[in-house]
Short mmCIF file of C-alpha atoms in Angstrom, two decimals:
data_model
loop_
_atom_site.label_atom_id
_atom_site.label_comp_id
_atom_site.label_asym_id
_atom_site.label_seq_id
_atom_site.Cartn_x
_atom_site.Cartn_y
_atom_site.Cartn_z
CA MET F 1 0.05 0.01 -0.13
CA ALA F 2 1.12 3.66 -1.16
CA ARG F 3 2.61 5.59 1.81
CA LEU F 4 -0.23 8.83 2.68
CA PRO F 5 1.37 12.68 1.40
CA ALA F 6 1.96 14.38 4.34
CA GLY F 7 -0.69 16.20 3.96
CA ILE F 8 -2.89 14.05 4.36
CA ARG F 9 -0.91 12.32 6.80
CA PHE F 10 -1.15 15.53 8.99
CA ILE F 11 -4.82 16.27 7.98
CA ILE F 12 -5.98 12.95 10.02
CA SER F 13 -3.86 12.68 12.54
CA PHE F 14 -6.45 15.48 14.51
CA SER F 15 -9.56 14.24 15.65
CA ARG F 16 -12.54 15.85 14.37
CA ASP F 17 -13.16 18.06 17.72
CA GLN F 18 -10.51 18.95 17.56
CA TRP F 19 -10.40 20.46 13.87
CA TYR F 20 -13.32 22.32 14.73
CA ARG F 21 -12.24 23.40 17.91
CA THR F 22 -9.25 24.82 15.86
CA PHE F 23 -12.55 26.38 13.38
CA ILE F 24 -14.78 27.94 16.30
CA PHE F 25 -11.36 29.15 18.11
CA ILE F 26 -10.01 30.73 14.80
CA LEU F 27 -14.16 32.20 14.08
CA THR F 28 -14.74 34.03 16.65
CA PHE F 29 -11.21 35.64 16.54
CA LEU F 30 -11.88 36.42 13.58
CA LEU F 31 -15.69 38.11 14.91
CA TYR F 32 -14.35 40.13 17.44
CA ALA F 33 -11.60 41.84 15.66
CA SER F 34 -14.25 42.86 13.25
CA PHE F 35 -15.44 44.28 16.63
CA HIS F 36 -12.18 46.88 17.47
CA LEU F 37 -11.79 47.35 13.78
CA SER F 38 -14.57 48.93 13.58
CA ARG F 39 -13.89 50.21 16.53
CA LYS F 40 -10.51 52.09 15.98
CA PRO F 41 -11.28 55.00 13.19
CA ILE F 42 -12.36 56.83 16.10
CA SER F 43 -8.65 57.74 16.73
CA ILE F 44 -7.14 57.40 13.19
CA VAL F 45 -9.63 60.37 12.18
CA LYS F 46 -9.78 62.35 15.09
CA SER F 47 -6.63 65.02 13.89
CA GLU F 48 -8.37 65.06 10.22
CA LEU F 49 -11.62 66.30 11.84
CA HIS F 50 -9.79 69.17 13.30
CA LYS F 51 -6.89 69.45 11.57
CA TYR F 52 -3.91 71.75 11.04
CA CYS F 53 -3.53 73.33 8.26
CA ALA F 54 -0.46 75.83 7.85
CA ALA F 55 0.23 75.92 4.56
CA GLU F 56 -2.95 76.92 3.89
CA ASN F 57 -3.33 79.80 6.65
CA GLU F 58 -0.10 81.13 6.23
CA ALA F 59 -1.31 83.79 3.10
CA ASP F 60 -4.04 84.26 5.74
CA VAL F 61 -1.75 84.90 8.73
CA ARG F 62 0.31 87.86 6.54
CA PHE F 63 -2.97 89.40 5.21
CA ASN F 64 -4.95 89.42 8.86
CA SER F 65 -1.63 91.13 10.46
CA GLN F 66 -2.16 93.67 8.06
CA SER F 67 -5.46 94.72 8.81
CA GLN F 68 -5.43 92.85 11.85
CA LYS F 69 -7.06 96.80 12.69
CA ALA F 70 -10.11 96.96 10.47
CA ASN F 71 -10.69 93.60 11.51
CA ALA F 72 -10.04 93.55 15.24
CA ARG F 73 -8.91 90.70 16.23
CA PRO F 74 -5.23 89.38 16.07
CA ALA F 75 -3.26 86.92 14.13
CA HIS F 76 -3.71 83.48 15.92
CA GLN F 77 -7.49 83.49 15.69
CA LEU F 78 -7.64 82.54 13.26
CA LEU F 79 -5.30 80.00 14.15
CA ASP F 80 -7.74 78.89 16.90
CA ASN F 81 -10.66 78.15 14.06
CA GLU F 82 -9.11 76.64 11.07
CA THR F 83 -12.12 75.94 9.57
CA ASP F 84 -10.95 76.01 5.99
CA CYS F 85 -9.52 72.70 7.41
CA SER F 86 -11.64 71.23 10.45
CA TRP F 87 -15.25 69.57 9.97
CA ALA F 88 -17.27 71.14 11.70
CA PRO F 89 -18.44 72.17 14.95
CA PHE F 90 -15.47 70.06 15.96
CA ASP F 91 -13.46 72.91 14.06
CA ARG F 92 -14.05 75.76 17.83
CA ASP F 93 -11.54 75.91 19.76
CA ASN F 94 -13.16 73.64 22.53
CA TYR F 95 -12.62 70.06 19.77
CA GLN F 96 -10.90 67.87 22.54
CA GLN F 97 -13.45 68.33 25.07
CA LEU F 98 -15.81 68.16 21.92
CA LEU F 99 -14.09 64.11 20.91
CA GLY F 100 -13.67 63.28 24.60
CA ALA F 101 -17.62 63.82 24.70
CA LEU F 102 -17.74 61.04 21.33
CA ASP F 103 -15.61 58.46 23.09
CA TYR F 104 -18.36 58.40 26.37
CA SER F 105 -20.83 58.35 24.48
CA PHE F 106 -20.00 55.59 22.20
CA LEU F 107 -18.39 53.44 25.89
CA CYS F 108 -20.76 55.21 28.52
CA ALA F 109 -23.51 53.43 26.16
CA TYR F 110 -20.79 49.98 25.94
CA ALA F 111 -20.67 49.89 29.58
CA ILE F 112 -24.35 49.96 30.62
CA GLY F 113 -25.42 47.74 27.80
CA MET F 114 -23.07 45.36 28.99
CA TYR F 115 -24.51 44.70 32.22
CA LEU F 116 -27.65 44.10 30.55
CA SER F 117 -26.57 42.37 27.26
CA GLY F 118 -24.60 38.94 29.70
CA ILE F 119 -28.47 39.02 31.43
CA ILE F 120 -30.24 39.57 27.69
CA GLY F 121 -27.13 36.95 26.12
CA GLU F 122 -27.38 33.41 28.23
CA ARG F 123 -31.79 33.68 27.71
CA LEU F 124 -31.12 33.49 23.73
CA PRO F 125 -29.45 31.54 21.19
CA ILE F 126 -25.96 33.05 20.35
CA ARG F 127 -25.62 32.74 17.23
CA TYR F 128 -28.83 34.91 16.07
CA TYR F 129 -27.75 37.09 19.26
CA LEU F 130 -24.49 37.80 17.75
CA THR F 131 -25.83 38.40 14.18
CA PHE F 132 -28.01 41.03 15.39
CA GLY F 133 -24.71 42.37 17.38
CA MET F 134 -22.68 42.37 14.22
CA LEU F 135 -25.68 44.28 11.40
CA ALA F 136 -26.66 46.57 13.53
CA SER F 137 -22.84 47.65 14.48
CA GLY F 138 -22.09 47.53 10.92
CA ILE F 139 -24.79 49.60 9.74
CA PHE F 140 -24.32 52.75 12.94
CA THR F 141 -20.38 51.61 11.96
CA ALA F 142 -21.26 53.09 8.57
CA LEU F 143 -23.89 56.14 9.19
CA PHE F 144 -21.19 57.35 10.77
CA GLY F 145 -19.45 58.19 7.65
CA LEU F 146 -21.81 58.70 5.71
CA GLY F 147 -21.73 62.29 7.19
CA TYR F 148 -18.59 63.08 5.52
CA PHE F 149 -21.01 62.03 1.93
CA TYR F 150 -23.99 64.01 2.84
CA ASN F 151 -21.88 67.18 4.71
CA ILE F 152 -24.03 66.97 8.11
CA HIS F 153 -21.94 68.85 10.73
CA SER F 154 -24.56 67.95 14.03
CA PHE F 155 -22.85 67.81 16.69
CA GLY F 156 -26.15 65.72 18.01
CA PHE F 157 -26.32 62.97 15.28
CA TYR F 158 -22.64 62.13 15.21
CA VAL F 159 -23.61 61.65 19.18
CA VAL F 160 -25.98 59.57 18.53
CA THR F 161 -24.60 57.70 16.31
CA GLN F 162 -21.35 56.31 18.76
CA ILE F 163 -24.59 56.07 21.56
CA ILE F 164 -26.45 53.60 20.10
CA ASN F 165 -23.06 51.57 18.30
CA GLY F 166 -21.96 51.18 21.48
CA LEU F 167 -24.94 49.38 22.71
CA VAL F 168 -24.86 46.97 19.54
CA GLN F 169 -21.08 46.40 20.09
CA THR F 170 -22.55 44.72 23.87
CA THR F 171 -24.13 41.82 22.24
CA GLY F 172 -20.25 40.64 20.72
CA TRP F 173 -17.89 39.77 23.97
CA PRO F 174 -20.20 37.35 26.58
CA SER F 175 -21.07 35.68 23.22
CA VAL F 176 -17.69 35.27 22.23
CA VAL F 177 -16.36 34.51 25.26
CA THR F 178 -19.31 31.58 26.54
CA CYS F 179 -18.89 29.85 23.36
CA LEU F 180 -15.02 29.91 23.20
CA SER F 181 -14.83 28.33 27.42
CA ASN F 182 -17.94 25.88 25.97
CA TRP F 183 -15.85 24.73 23.15
CA PHE F 184 -12.15 24.44 25.79
CA GLY F 185 -11.88 23.33 29.41
CA LYS F 186 -9.19 24.55 32.27
CA GLY F 187 -6.36 23.45 30.72
CA ARG F 188 -4.33 25.31 29.26
CA ARG F 189 -6.64 28.36 29.63
CA GLY F 190 -4.57 31.20 30.04
CA LEU F 191 -2.39 30.36 27.29
CA ILE F 192 -5.25 29.53 25.05
CA MET F 193 -7.31 32.84 25.52
CA GLY F 194 -4.40 34.57 25.76
CA VAL F 195 -3.68 33.75 22.07
CA TRP F 196 -7.46 33.95 21.70
CA ASN F 197 -7.55 37.42 23.33
CA SER F 198 -4.98 38.68 20.47
CA HIS F 199 -7.82 39.42 18.51
CA THR F 200 -8.29 43.05 20.81
CA SER F 201 -5.17 44.04 18.72
CA VAL F 202 -5.58 42.62 15.42
CA GLY F 203 -8.25 44.12 14.97
CA ASN F 204 -6.93 47.30 16.56
CA ILE F 205 -3.95 47.74 13.87
CA LEU F 206 -6.20 45.99 11.19
CA GLY F 207 -9.09 49.23 12.25
CA SER F 208 -5.91 51.30 12.43
CA LEU F 209 -4.82 50.65 8.46
CA ILE F 210 -8.01 50.51 7.10
CA ALA F 211 -8.72 53.71 8.62
CA GLY F 212 -5.57 55.49 8.12
CA TYR F 213 -5.47 54.25 3.85
CA TRP F 214 -8.88 56.54 4.11
CA VAL F 215 -8.17 59.48 6.47
CA SER F 216 -6.92 62.68 4.55
CA THR F 217 -8.01 61.86 1.75
CA CYS F 218 -12.30 60.26 2.65
CA TRP F 219 -12.36 59.75 6.35
CA GLY F 220 -16.02 58.79 5.58
CA LEU F 221 -14.19 55.67 4.10
CA SER F 222 -12.32 54.71 7.00
CA PHE F 223 -15.97 54.15 9.13
CA ILE F 224 -17.94 53.01 6.21
CA VAL F 225 -15.54 49.75 5.07
CA PRO F 226 -15.12 48.60 8.82
CA GLY F 227 -19.00 48.88 9.21
CA ALA F 228 -18.96 46.59 5.70
CA ILE F 229 -17.03 44.73 7.39
CA VAL F 230 -18.47 44.23 10.75
CA ALA F 231 -21.85 43.16 8.69
CA ALA F 232 -20.37 40.48 6.88
CA MET F 233 -18.51 38.87 9.80
CA GLY F 234 -22.18 38.97 11.24
CA VAL F 235 -24.09 36.18 7.99
CA VAL F 236 -20.63 34.37 8.57
CA CYS F 237 -21.69 34.22 11.50
CA PHE F 238 -24.75 32.95 11.30
CA LEU F 239 -23.68 31.02 8.76
CA PHE F 240 -21.10 28.82 10.68
CA LEU F 241 -20.45 29.88 14.68
CA ILE F 242 -21.65 26.95 16.02
CA GLU F 243 -22.14 27.76 20.39
CA HIS F 244 -21.50 24.09 21.97
CA PRO F 245 -20.46 20.95 21.23
CA LYS F 246 -23.00 19.05 21.94
CA ASP F 247 -25.32 21.02 18.97
CA ILE F 248 -22.82 18.67 16.85
CA ALA F 249 -22.17 15.42 19.04
CA CYS F 250 -18.78 16.73 19.21
CA SER F 251 -16.42 14.41 22.79
CA THR F 252 -19.88 12.21 22.99
CA THR F 253 -19.09 9.57 21.29
CA LEU F 254 -17.66 6.95 22.50
CA VAL F 255 -14.53 5.60 21.22
CA ALA F 256 -13.84 1.70 20.65
CA HIS F 257 -10.42 1.53 19.70
CA ALA F 258 -7.20 3.87 21.68
CA LYS F 259 -5.96 4.75 18.96
CA SER F 260 -3.10 6.62 18.90
CA TYR F 261 -1.16 9.40 15.54
CA GLU F 262 2.05 10.97 15.80
CA ASN F 263 2.42 14.12 13.84
CA GLY F 264 6.45 14.87 14.97
CA VAL F 265 5.82 16.42 17.10
CA HIS F 266 2.88 16.14 19.63
CA ARG F 267 1.29 12.72 20.05
CA PHE F 268 -2.86 12.31 20.43
CA ARG F 269 -4.57 9.42 21.71
CA LEU F 270 -8.05 8.62 22.32
CA GLN F 271 -9.11 6.95 24.94
CA LYS F 272 -11.75 3.93 24.91
CA GLN F 273 -14.58 4.65 27.21
CA ALA F 274 -16.83 2.79 29.68
CA LEU F 275 -19.92 2.95 29.13
CA PRO F 276 -21.54 5.18 31.74
CA ASP F 277 -24.75 4.47 33.65
CA LYS F 278 -27.38 6.18 31.95
CA LYS F 279 -28.14 8.25 36.59
CA LYS F 280 -24.94 9.51 35.43
CA LEU F 281 -23.44 10.79 31.86
CA LEU F 282 -20.76 12.38 31.83
CA ASP F 283 -21.78 16.84 30.78
CA PRO F 284 -21.20 16.62 26.51
CA GLU F 285 -17.80 17.81 26.93
CA VAL F 286 -16.16 15.31 27.79
CA GLN F 287 -12.92 14.98 25.69
CA CYS F 288 -11.68 12.13 24.49
CA LEU F 289 -8.95 13.24 22.84
CA LEU F 290 -5.76 14.66 25.18
CA LEU F 291 -2.76 16.30 24.08
CA SER F 292 0.72 16.13 25.56
CA ASP F 293 1.97 18.71 27.24
CA GLY F 294 6.09 18.62 25.97
CA LYS F 295 7.24 17.24 29.68
CA ARG F 296 5.15 14.21 30.44
CA ALA F 297 3.59 11.22 28.88
CA VAL F 298 0.10 11.04 28.15
CA HIS F 299 -1.48 8.40 30.36
CA GLN F 300 -4.32 6.37 29.33
CA ASN F 301 -5.61 7.20 33.00
CA HIS F 302 -5.75 10.45 32.04
CA VAL F 303 -9.43 12.47 30.61
CA VAL F 304 -9.85 16.10 30.93
CA THR F 305 -13.18 16.57 31.90
CA LEU F 306 -15.74 20.54 31.97
CA PRO F 307 -17.41 21.18 34.57
CA ALA F 308 -21.18 19.58 34.09
CA GLU F 309 -24.18 21.12 32.46
CA GLY F 310 -26.28 20.03 35.08
CA GLY F 311 -28.79 19.82 32.80
CA GLY F 312 -32.08 21.62 31.93
CA SER F 313 -32.35 22.27 34.91
CA MET F 314 -30.16 24.98 37.15
CA ALA F 315 -32.30 28.82 36.07
CA ALA F 316 -29.39 30.98 34.44
CA ILE F 317 -27.59 32.75 37.57
CA SER F 318 -28.46 36.65 38.73
CA PHE F 319 -26.98 39.08 38.36
CA THR F 320 -26.84 40.05 42.48
CA GLY F 321 -25.85 35.78 42.78
CA ALA F 322 -22.78 36.31 40.05
CA LEU F 323 -21.11 39.37 42.66
CA LYS F 324 -21.46 36.84 45.25
CA ILE F 325 -19.04 34.69 43.68
CA PRO F 326 -15.33 35.11 44.82
CA GLY F 327 -13.39 37.23 43.44
CA VAL F 328 -15.56 38.50 40.57
CA VAL F 329 -15.93 42.17 42.69
CA GLU F 330 -11.78 42.57 42.69
CA PHE F 331 -11.59 41.19 39.68
CA SER F 332 -14.07 44.08 38.26
CA LEU F 333 -12.86 47.42 40.17
CA CYS F 334 -9.35 45.88 38.29
CA LEU F 335 -10.44 45.81 35.71
CA LEU F 336 -11.96 49.24 35.33
CA PHE F 337 -8.65 51.02 35.84
CA ALA F 338 -6.73 49.05 33.45
CA LYS F 339 -9.24 49.19 30.92
CA LEU F 340 -9.12 53.18 31.79
CA VAL F 341 -5.61 52.99 30.72
CA SER F 342 -6.45 50.75 27.72
CA TYR F 343 -8.93 52.78 25.99
CA THR F 344 -7.60 56.36 26.77
CA PHE F 345 -4.46 54.32 25.03
CA LEU F 346 -6.73 52.93 21.91
CA PHE F 347 -8.44 56.75 21.06
CA TRP F 348 -6.19 59.38 22.11
CA LEU F 349 -2.39 57.70 21.25
CA PRO F 350 -2.61 58.55 17.71
CA LEU F 351 -3.57 62.23 18.54
CA TYR F 352 -0.85 62.59 20.79
CA ILE F 353 1.83 60.92 18.30
CA THR F 354 0.50 64.00 16.05
CA ASN F 355 1.33 66.37 18.68
CA VAL F 356 4.46 65.09 20.17
CA ASP F 357 5.61 63.24 16.72
CA HIS F 358 3.92 66.64 14.45
CA LEU F 359 3.68 63.13 11.87
CA ASP F 360 -0.14 63.06 9.76
CA ALA F 361 -2.90 61.54 10.19
CA LYS F 362 -1.56 58.24 8.57
CA LYS F 363 1.56 57.96 9.58
CA ALA F 364 0.40 58.60 13.61
CA GLY F 365 -1.48 56.10 13.21
CA GLU F 366 0.46 53.54 11.78
CA LEU F 367 2.96 54.70 13.98
CA SER F 368 -0.14 53.77 17.77
CA THR F 369 -0.66 50.16 15.53
CA LEU F 370 2.68 49.39 17.56
CA PHE F 371 1.08 49.37 20.92
CA ASP F 372 -1.38 46.93 19.64
CA VAL F 373 1.69 44.83 19.17
CA GLY F 374 2.99 44.59 21.81
CA GLY F 375 -0.40 43.83 23.37
CA ILE F 376 -0.22 41.41 21.34
CA PHE F 377 2.60 39.57 23.20
CA GLY F 378 2.04 40.99 26.48
CA GLY F 379 -1.39 39.08 26.71
CA ILE F 380 0.11 35.84 25.58
CA LEU F 381 2.85 35.77 27.95
CA ALA F 382 0.57 37.42 30.41
CA GLY F 383 -1.84 33.89 29.85
CA VAL F 384 1.66 31.45 29.79
CA ILE F 385 3.45 33.12 32.83
CA SER F 386 -0.64 32.86 34.63
CA ASP F 387 -1.57 28.67 33.87
CA ARG F 388 2.14 28.08 34.67
CA LEU F 389 1.94 30.22 37.87
CA GLU F 390 -1.51 29.45 38.82
CA LYS F 391 -1.94 32.92 39.91
CA ARG F 392 -4.20 35.22 37.32
CA ALA F 393 -3.37 37.64 40.82
CA SER F 394 -0.58 37.68 41.12
CA THR F 395 0.70 38.37 37.34
CA CYS F 396 -1.78 40.62 36.77
CA GLY F 397 -0.13 42.44 40.23
CA LEU F 398 2.96 41.88 38.61
CA MET F 399 2.64 43.82 35.74
CA LEU F 400 0.33 46.03 36.80
CA LEU F 401 3.52 47.41 39.03
CA LEU F 402 5.67 47.78 35.63
CA ALA F 403 3.55 49.07 33.87
CA ALA F 404 2.91 52.70 36.39
CA PRO F 405 6.75 53.97 35.60
CA THR F 406 6.92 52.54 32.36
CA LEU F 407 4.22 55.08 31.51
CA TYR F 408 6.07 57.24 33.30
CA ILE F 409 9.38 57.05 31.33
CA PHE F 410 7.45 56.64 27.96
CA SER F 411 5.93 60.38 28.34
CA THR F 412 9.49 60.99 28.79
CA ILE F 413 10.76 60.40 26.38
CA SER F 414 8.29 59.81 23.40
CA ARG F 415 9.71 63.42 22.54
CA MET F 416 13.48 62.62 21.94
CA GLY F 417 12.94 61.10 19.01
CA LEU F 418 11.25 58.33 17.12
CA GLU F 419 12.80 55.12 18.00
CA ALA F 420 12.36 55.96 21.96
CA THR F 421 8.64 56.53 20.88
CA VAL F 422 8.69 52.66 19.10
CA ALA F 423 10.81 51.25 21.58
CA MET F 424 8.44 52.76 23.97
CA LEU F 425 5.13 52.38 22.83
CA LEU F 426 6.06 48.13 21.88
CA LEU F 427 6.69 47.77 25.80
CA CYS F 428 3.97 50.07 27.12
CA GLY F 429 1.61 47.80 24.76
CA ALA F 430 2.33 45.14 26.70
CA LEU F 431 2.34 46.05 30.48
CA VAL F 432 -0.86 48.05 29.37
CA SER F 433 -2.63 45.34 27.59
CA GLY F 434 -1.44 41.95 29.72
CA PRO F 435 -3.18 42.29 32.86
CA TYR F 436 -6.13 43.76 30.81
CA ALA F 437 -6.26 40.47 28.68
CA LEU F 438 -6.25 38.10 31.31
CA ILE F 439 -9.07 39.67 32.83
CA THR F 440 -11.45 39.18 30.24
CA THR F 441 -10.63 36.25 29.67
CA ALA F 442 -9.19 33.64 31.33
CA VAL F 443 -10.85 35.00 34.89
CA SER F 444 -13.56 35.18 33.60
CA ALA F 445 -13.63 31.85 32.53
CA ASP F 446 -12.45 30.76 35.63
CA LEU F 447 -15.06 32.13 38.36
CA GLY F 448 -18.01 31.97 35.14
CA THR F 449 -16.84 28.37 36.04
CA HIS F 450 -15.99 28.32 40.31
CA LYS F 451 -16.96 25.48 41.59
CA SER F 452 -18.88 27.29 43.70
CA LEU F 453 -21.79 27.61 41.07
CA LYS F 454 -21.45 23.34 41.07
CA GLY F 455 -22.10 23.15 37.82
CA ASN F 456 -23.97 25.41 36.57
CA SER F 457 -22.56 26.94 33.38
CA HIS F 458 -25.52 29.72 32.90
CA ALA F 459 -22.91 31.91 35.08
CA LEU F 460 -20.96 32.57 32.26
CA ALA F 461 -21.73 35.07 30.24
CA THR F 462 -23.39 37.40 33.70
CA VAL F 463 -20.08 36.53 35.28
CA THR F 464 -18.46 37.55 31.33
CA ALA F 465 -20.63 40.87 31.37
CA ILE F 466 -20.46 42.09 34.47
CA ILE F 467 -16.46 42.21 34.62
CA ASP F 468 -16.47 43.53 31.43
CA GLY F 469 -19.29 45.59 32.00
CA THR F 470 -16.99 47.59 34.22
CA GLY F 471 -13.72 47.75 33.01
CA SER F 472 -16.07 49.24 31.08
CA VAL F 473 -16.84 52.25 33.31
CA GLY F 474 -13.24 52.59 33.43
CA ALA F 475 -12.78 52.66 29.45
CA ALA F 476 -15.36 55.66 28.81
CA LEU F 477 -14.16 57.92 31.92
CA GLY F 478 -9.85 57.40 30.72
CA PRO F 479 -10.98 58.94 26.86
CA LEU F 480 -13.93 61.89 28.56
CA LEU F 481 -11.02 62.74 30.56
CA ALA F 482 -8.00 62.99 28.58
CA GLY F 483 -9.84 64.68 26.65
CA LEU F 484 -10.68 67.34 30.02
CA ILE F 485 -6.74 67.39 30.93
CA SER F 486 -4.92 66.80 27.10
CA PRO F 487 -5.44 70.95 27.28
CA SER F 488 -2.88 71.80 29.75
CA GLY F 489 -0.47 69.26 29.09
CA TRP F 490 -0.94 65.90 27.69
CA ASN F 491 2.41 64.83 31.20
CA ASN F 492 -0.65 65.38 33.32
CA VAL F 493 -2.49 62.80 30.90
CA PHE F 494 0.38 60.13 32.02
CA TYR F 495 -0.02 61.55 36.01
CA MET F 496 -3.50 60.10 35.11
CA LEU F 497 -2.98 57.10 33.52
CA MET F 498 -0.64 56.02 36.40
CA PHE F 499 -2.12 57.23 39.33
CA ALA F 500 -5.54 54.49 37.41
CA ASP F 501 -3.22 52.01 37.12
CA ALA F 502 -2.58 51.98 41.05
CA CYS F 503 -5.95 52.23 41.69
CA ALA F 504 -5.74 48.28 40.19
CA LEU F 505 -3.14 47.11 41.65
CA LEU F 506 -4.66 48.01 45.13
CA PHE F 507 -8.13 46.02 43.82
CA LEU F 508 -6.33 43.30 43.72
CA ILE F 509 -4.04 42.77 46.97
CA ARG F 510 -6.17 40.65 48.96
CA LEU F 511 -6.43 38.18 45.94
CA ILE F 512 -2.71 38.11 45.39
CA HIS F 513 -2.16 37.51 48.69
CA LYS F 514 -4.72 34.74 49.09
CA GLU F 515 -2.83 33.81 46.09
CA LEU F 516 0.24 33.12 47.77
CA SER F 517 -1.02 32.05 51.09
CA CYS F 518 -3.16 29.67 49.07
CA PRO F 519 -2.56 28.88 46.24
CA GLY F 520 -5.10 28.41 43.36
CA SER F 521 -8.09 29.61 45.30
CA ALA F 522 -8.52 33.37 43.91
CA SER F 523 -9.94 33.18 41.06
CA GLY F 524 -10.96 29.78 41.10
CA HIS F 525 -8.32 28.64 39.03
CA GLN F 526 -8.36 24.72 38.94
CA VAL F 527 -5.55 22.10 38.30
CA PRO F 528 -6.59 21.38 34.54
CA PHE F 529 -5.89 17.65 34.41
CA LYS F 530 -7.80 15.45 36.34
CA GLU F 531 -6.93 11.37 36.86
CA HIS F 532 -9.45 8.89 37.08
#
């Protein structure tokens, strides 16, 4: 018999379950990356909405200096109100407050809606709920850009568009986290979700590049194209998203014979299981296929078991019930301040680079993507460390402790040249995004399947929504405060961010102490492999 081609051997070395899990991993990654892709354009377009047009104004300044007495207006006032280049109503002296109000409108609506979204999401099919949110988000993202083509200068129009967009985008996070947690157990959750959570940075990078391509020529397309992408991904979600392994009988069929395949890197083994008693049926998510951790051989008596579904008898957890889960309040408040810092960078970094490094909107947007590149590595590093140490809070605390002085250094040396800015953007991105990524993914999933819930999986979406909703309050406050503080100097903005990092660390002190004195108990993180 002829030897199978290498490609075919690679394909059959993985089980049906593994292929489905990989598919869901990639699909949910792309779905939420498209959400972040649609949030980024506003930060890129800010410098175009209020544009400093020195070239066009030079002649006007000279003319104004000659006729200053006749006009009774000083020359510098023309530069304070560049109506020839800026987009009304953002051509006013208080443009930074107006731009900050746009950010606040979106993020405040997002924070309020997130508390309701998890509760609603637990009672509706995830696929339909997420599809609706993505289609609606695509429409309202594009609607903001239509203001350019229809010459709309009403501040209220842009605020209302941001508010509605913020509300519908709350459908995304609880849905994708719940779906991913349905498919993956606790084993290596930090690493898996650390890699998966890089969708935030990937979406920000793509959003910056797409918005930057049109920002200087036709900024309306900077919103319309991302809006179309989100809506298209909503259609993909409707057609392909599988909410739960049991929907396609994944990991439920009993394996008749033990088989092993080797692809040259890892060894996989299918385990033969005894037929369980009908009264003690395991959850459909019992994983029959085990992956070696590279240090130990995979023993035949090892199985990975997820918390039981509990059947249909367990009702969805209440809001107050979710708050009583140990660690939910502390991590929620920590995320409030961590997300404040992260979203201030998300919405204001391109404008800061434009002002400090004197780059145009397109180049500033491209340079700001380095912060998100650092965020990818930070999220993965936080997941790996927390998995190895089994200390989620301590990992977050260490990165927060290092982030505060790093922010101060960034504010100091970013004025020294482009090379220093590049290096510090990567480092700041890793330290700022690491705790944020870990809390919103692995920690939320740990707490949503905490042992105190006794197998009630209906708590996951509510816990995720509470944690991310509280964090979104900080996300709303950060850009707003940056808009109010930045006129007094960018240094003051960085002092605010350092104070926020210190507050985030403060709320984790009790959990860090608990982890160090009683390992594995602070965030409900459990030993992933159970021997039978």
